[in-house]
Short mmCIF file of C-alpha atoms in Angstrom, two decimals:
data_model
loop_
_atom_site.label_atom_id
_atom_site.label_comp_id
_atom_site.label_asym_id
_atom_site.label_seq_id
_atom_site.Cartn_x
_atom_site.Cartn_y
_atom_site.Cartn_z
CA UNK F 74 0.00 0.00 0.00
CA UNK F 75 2.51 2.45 -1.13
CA UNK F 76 2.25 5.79 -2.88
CA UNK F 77 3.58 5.40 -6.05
CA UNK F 78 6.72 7.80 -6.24
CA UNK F 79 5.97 9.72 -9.25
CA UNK F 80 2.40 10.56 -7.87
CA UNK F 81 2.61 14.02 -6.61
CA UNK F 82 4.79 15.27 -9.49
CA UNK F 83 2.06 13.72 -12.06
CA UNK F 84 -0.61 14.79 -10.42
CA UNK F 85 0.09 18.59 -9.57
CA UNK F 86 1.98 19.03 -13.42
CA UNK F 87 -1.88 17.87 -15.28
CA UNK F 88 -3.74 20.20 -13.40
CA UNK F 89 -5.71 21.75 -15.61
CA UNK F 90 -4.08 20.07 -18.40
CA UNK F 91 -5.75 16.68 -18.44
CA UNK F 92 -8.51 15.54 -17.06
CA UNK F 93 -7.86 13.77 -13.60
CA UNK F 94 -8.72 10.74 -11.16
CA UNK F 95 -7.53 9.09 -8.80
CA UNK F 96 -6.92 5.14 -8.39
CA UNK F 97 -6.01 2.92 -5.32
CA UNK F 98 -4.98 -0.47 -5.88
CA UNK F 99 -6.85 -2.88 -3.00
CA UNK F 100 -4.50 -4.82 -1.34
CA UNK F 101 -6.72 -8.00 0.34
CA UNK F 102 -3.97 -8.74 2.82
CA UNK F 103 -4.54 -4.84 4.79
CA UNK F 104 -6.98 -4.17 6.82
CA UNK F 105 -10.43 -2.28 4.27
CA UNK F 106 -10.87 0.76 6.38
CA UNK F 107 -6.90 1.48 6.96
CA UNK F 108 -6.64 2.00 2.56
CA UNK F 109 -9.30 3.89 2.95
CA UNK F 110 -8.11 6.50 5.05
CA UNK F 111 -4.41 5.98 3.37
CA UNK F 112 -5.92 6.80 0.13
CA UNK F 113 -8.48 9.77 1.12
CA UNK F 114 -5.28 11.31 3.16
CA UNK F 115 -3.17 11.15 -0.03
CA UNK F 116 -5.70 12.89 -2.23
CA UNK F 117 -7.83 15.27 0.15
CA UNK F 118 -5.70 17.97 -0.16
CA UNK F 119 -6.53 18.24 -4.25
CA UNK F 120 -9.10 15.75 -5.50
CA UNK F 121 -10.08 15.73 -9.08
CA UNK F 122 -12.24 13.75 -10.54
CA UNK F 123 -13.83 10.29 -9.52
CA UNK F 124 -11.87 7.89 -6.59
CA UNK F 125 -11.56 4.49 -8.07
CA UNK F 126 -11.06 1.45 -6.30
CA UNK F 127 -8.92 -1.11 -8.07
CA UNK F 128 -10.24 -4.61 -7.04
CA UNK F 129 -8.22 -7.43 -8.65
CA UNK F 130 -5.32 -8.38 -6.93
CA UNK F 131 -5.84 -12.24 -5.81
CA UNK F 132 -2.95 -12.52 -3.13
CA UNK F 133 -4.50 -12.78 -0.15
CA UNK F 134 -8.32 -13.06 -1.03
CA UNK F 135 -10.39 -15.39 -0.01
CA UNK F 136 -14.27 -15.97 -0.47
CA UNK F 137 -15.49 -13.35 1.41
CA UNK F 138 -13.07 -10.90 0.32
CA UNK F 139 -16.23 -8.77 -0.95
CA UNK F 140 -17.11 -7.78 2.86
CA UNK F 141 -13.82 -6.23 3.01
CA UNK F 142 -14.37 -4.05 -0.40
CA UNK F 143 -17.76 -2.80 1.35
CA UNK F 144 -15.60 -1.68 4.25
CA UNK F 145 -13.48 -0.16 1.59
CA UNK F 146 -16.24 1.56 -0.34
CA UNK F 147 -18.49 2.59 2.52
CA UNK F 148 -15.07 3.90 5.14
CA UNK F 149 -14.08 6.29 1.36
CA UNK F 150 -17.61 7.30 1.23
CA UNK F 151 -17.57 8.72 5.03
CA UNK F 152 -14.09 10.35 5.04
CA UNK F 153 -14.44 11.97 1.85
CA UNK F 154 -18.72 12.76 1.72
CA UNK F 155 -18.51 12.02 -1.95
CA UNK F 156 -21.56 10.27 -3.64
CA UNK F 157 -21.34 7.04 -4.86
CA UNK F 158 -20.89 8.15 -8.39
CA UNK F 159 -17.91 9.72 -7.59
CA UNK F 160 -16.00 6.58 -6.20
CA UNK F 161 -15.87 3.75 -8.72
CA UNK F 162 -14.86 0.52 -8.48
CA UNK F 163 -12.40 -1.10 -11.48
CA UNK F 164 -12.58 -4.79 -12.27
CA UNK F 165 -12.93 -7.84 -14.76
CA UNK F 166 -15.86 -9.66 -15.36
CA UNK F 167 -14.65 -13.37 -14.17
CA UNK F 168 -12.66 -12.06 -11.18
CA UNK F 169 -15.68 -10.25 -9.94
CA UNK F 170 -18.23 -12.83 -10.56
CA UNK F 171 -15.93 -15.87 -9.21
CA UNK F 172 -15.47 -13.69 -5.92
CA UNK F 173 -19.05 -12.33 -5.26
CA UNK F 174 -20.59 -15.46 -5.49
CA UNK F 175 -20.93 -16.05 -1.72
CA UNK F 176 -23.19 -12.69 -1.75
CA UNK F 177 -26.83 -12.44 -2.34
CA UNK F 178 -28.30 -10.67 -4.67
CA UNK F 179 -29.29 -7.86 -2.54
CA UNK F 180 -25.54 -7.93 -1.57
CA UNK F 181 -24.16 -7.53 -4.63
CA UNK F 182 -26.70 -5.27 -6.29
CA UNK F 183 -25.33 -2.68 -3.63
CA UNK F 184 -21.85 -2.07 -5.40
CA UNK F 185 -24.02 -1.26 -8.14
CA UNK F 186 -24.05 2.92 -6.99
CA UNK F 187 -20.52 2.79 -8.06
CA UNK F 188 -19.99 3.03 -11.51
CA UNK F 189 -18.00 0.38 -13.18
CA UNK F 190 -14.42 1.26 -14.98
CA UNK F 191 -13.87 -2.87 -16.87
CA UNK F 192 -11.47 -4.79 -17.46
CA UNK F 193 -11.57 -6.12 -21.12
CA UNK F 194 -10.07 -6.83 -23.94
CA UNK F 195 -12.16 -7.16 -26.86
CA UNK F 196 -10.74 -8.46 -30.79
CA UNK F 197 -10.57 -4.42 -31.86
CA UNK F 198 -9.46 -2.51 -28.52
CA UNK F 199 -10.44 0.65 -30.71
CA UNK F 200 -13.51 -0.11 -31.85
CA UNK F 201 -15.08 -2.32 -29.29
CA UNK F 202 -18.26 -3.64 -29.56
CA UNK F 203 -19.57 -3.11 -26.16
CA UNK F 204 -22.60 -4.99 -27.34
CA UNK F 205 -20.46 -8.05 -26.75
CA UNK F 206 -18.53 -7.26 -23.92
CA UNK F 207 -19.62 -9.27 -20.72
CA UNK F 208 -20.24 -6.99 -17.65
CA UNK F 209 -20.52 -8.51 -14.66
CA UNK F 210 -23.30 -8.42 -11.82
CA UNK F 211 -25.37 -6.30 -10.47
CA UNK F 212 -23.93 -3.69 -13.63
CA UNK F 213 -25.41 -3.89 -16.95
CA UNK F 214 -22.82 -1.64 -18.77
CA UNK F 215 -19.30 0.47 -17.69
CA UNK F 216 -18.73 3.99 -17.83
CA UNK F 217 -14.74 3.52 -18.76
CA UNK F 218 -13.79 0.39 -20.61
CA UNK F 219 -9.75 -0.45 -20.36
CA UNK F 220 -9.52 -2.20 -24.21
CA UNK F 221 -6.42 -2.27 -24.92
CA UNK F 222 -4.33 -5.85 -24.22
CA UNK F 223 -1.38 -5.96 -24.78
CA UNK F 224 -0.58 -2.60 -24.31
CA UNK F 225 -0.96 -0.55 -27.38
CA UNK F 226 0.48 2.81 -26.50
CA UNK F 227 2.34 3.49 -29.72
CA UNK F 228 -0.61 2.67 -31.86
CA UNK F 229 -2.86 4.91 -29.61
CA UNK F 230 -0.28 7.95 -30.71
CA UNK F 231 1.80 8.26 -27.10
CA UNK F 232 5.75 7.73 -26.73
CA UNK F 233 4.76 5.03 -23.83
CA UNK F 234 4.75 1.79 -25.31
CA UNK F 235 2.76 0.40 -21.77
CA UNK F 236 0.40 2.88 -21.41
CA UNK F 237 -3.11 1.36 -20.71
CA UNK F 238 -5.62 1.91 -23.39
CA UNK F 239 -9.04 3.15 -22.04
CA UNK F 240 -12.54 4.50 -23.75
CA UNK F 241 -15.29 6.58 -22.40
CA UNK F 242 -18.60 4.93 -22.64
CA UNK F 243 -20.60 7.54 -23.26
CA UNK F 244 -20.80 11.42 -24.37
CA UNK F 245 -19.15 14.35 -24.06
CA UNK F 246 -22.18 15.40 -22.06
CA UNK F 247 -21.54 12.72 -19.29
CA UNK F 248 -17.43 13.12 -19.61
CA UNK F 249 -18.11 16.60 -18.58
CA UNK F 250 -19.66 15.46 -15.70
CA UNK F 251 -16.57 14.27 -14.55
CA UNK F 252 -13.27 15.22 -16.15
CA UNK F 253 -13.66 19.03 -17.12
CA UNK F 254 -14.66 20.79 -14.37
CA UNK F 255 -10.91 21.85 -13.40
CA UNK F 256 -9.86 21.88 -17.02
CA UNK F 257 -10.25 25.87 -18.76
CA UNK F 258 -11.92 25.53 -22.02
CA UNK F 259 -10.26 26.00 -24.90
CA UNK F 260 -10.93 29.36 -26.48
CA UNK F 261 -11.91 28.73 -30.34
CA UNK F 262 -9.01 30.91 -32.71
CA UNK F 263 -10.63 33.65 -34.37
CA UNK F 264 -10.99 33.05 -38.13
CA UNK F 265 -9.16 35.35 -40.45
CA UNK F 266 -11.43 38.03 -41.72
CA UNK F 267 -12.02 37.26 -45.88
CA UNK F 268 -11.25 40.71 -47.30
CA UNK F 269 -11.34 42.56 -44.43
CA UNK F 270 -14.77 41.89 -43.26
CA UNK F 271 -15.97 39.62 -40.43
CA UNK F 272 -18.76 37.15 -41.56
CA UNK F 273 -21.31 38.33 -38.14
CA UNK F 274 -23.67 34.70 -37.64
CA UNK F 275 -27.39 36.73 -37.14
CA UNK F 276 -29.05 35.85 -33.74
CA UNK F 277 -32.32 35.89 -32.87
CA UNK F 278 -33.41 38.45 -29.90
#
C-alpha cells in the first residue's frame, strides 16, 4: 500500500491540463478501512475527478473478500462525503463474478451505486463492440472500458509503449460530468477576416 513515487509530481503538473482521477490499488492482505483512510489522506488535499477502487489483486483473497471491499467503499464514502458516483470501483468480469458469489443478490446489487471502470479486452481494442462485452453483476454496462491488451500505447499515438488503453462509454455530455470541471476551455481561434470583413452569424433576440 505504497504511494507510487511519481504521484505528486504527475498529479500537480496535469492540473488543468488533463482531465484527472484518482486510483487505489486494493490490497486483500490490509486491513479495508486502513486503505481507505491511506488513500483519502493522499488525495484530500486536491481531488479531481472520480476515486476508483482497483479490485483485482488475488494474493490474499479469499471468499469473502467482498465484505472487506464494502468496508473499503463505505469507510471512502464517510471520510471523503462524496456520492457514490464519484467513487468507482475497477474490475474484470470473471474475477468479480468468481469472488461475489458467496453474496446475495441484494448484496451484490449494492456495489451497483458505483460506476463500473472494466477490465476487457475485446478483438478491436479501438472499436469495441460493447454490445459483446460481458459486464458482470449487479452492472449492466461500464462507464470507462480499459480495451487495450497488450498494451498498445504506440498505436494509440503516445511515446509510452505500456500505457493502458481506455474508452469513455458515453458522451461528451456525461465526460463533462466528470473530467472538465478543473480543465479551462479551450478558447476557439478567431478566423481570419475574408477581405477585411468579419462574416457576423445573425441571432435571434
Amino acid at each position: 500500500m505504497n504511494e507510487d513515487v511519481d504521484f505528486q509530481i504527475n498529479w500537480t503538473n496535469s492540473r488543468g491540463i488533463l482531465p484527472r482521477f484518482t486510483y487505489h490499488a486494493f490490497d486483500n492482505t490490509i486491513p479495508a478501512k486502513d486503505q481507505a483512510r491511506k488513500y483519502w489522506n493522499i488525495i484530500k488535499a486536491d481531488r479531481d475527478g472520480p476515486c476508483v477502487g482497483d479490485l483485482e489483486k488475488r494474493e490474499g483473497i479469499h471468499a469473502l473478500i467482498w465484505k472487506s471491499w464494502y468496508e473499503y467503499l463505505t469507510e471512502l464514502q464517510m471520510l471523503s462525503g462524496l456520492s457514490s458516483p464519484w467513487i468507482w470501483i475497477y474490475t474484470n468480469f470473471y474475477f468479480w463474478e468468481e469472488f461475489t458469489m458467496s453474496a446475495t443478490d441484494a448484496q451484490r446489487e449494492w456495489f451497483e451505486q458505483f460506476p463500473l471502470w472494466l477490465a476487457s479486452y475485446p478483438q478491436d481494442p479501438f472499436f469495441p463492440n460493447y454490445a459483446a462485452i460481458r459486464v458482470p453483476r449487479p452492472w449492466t454496462q461500464c462507464v470507462l472500458l480499459q480495451s487495450g491488451m497488450p498494451a498498445i500505447g504506440i498505436e494509440a499515438g503516445v511515446e509510452s509503449k505500456e500505457i493502458d488503453y481506455n474508452q469513455w462509454n458515453g458522451d461528451e455530455q456525461s465526460f463533462a460530468k466528470y473530467f472538465t470541471g478543473s480543465i479551462p476551455p479551450i478558447e476557439p481561434e478567431p478566423e481570419e477576416p475574408m477581405n477585411g470583413v468579419i462574416d457576423v452569424p445573425e441571432r435571434n433576440i
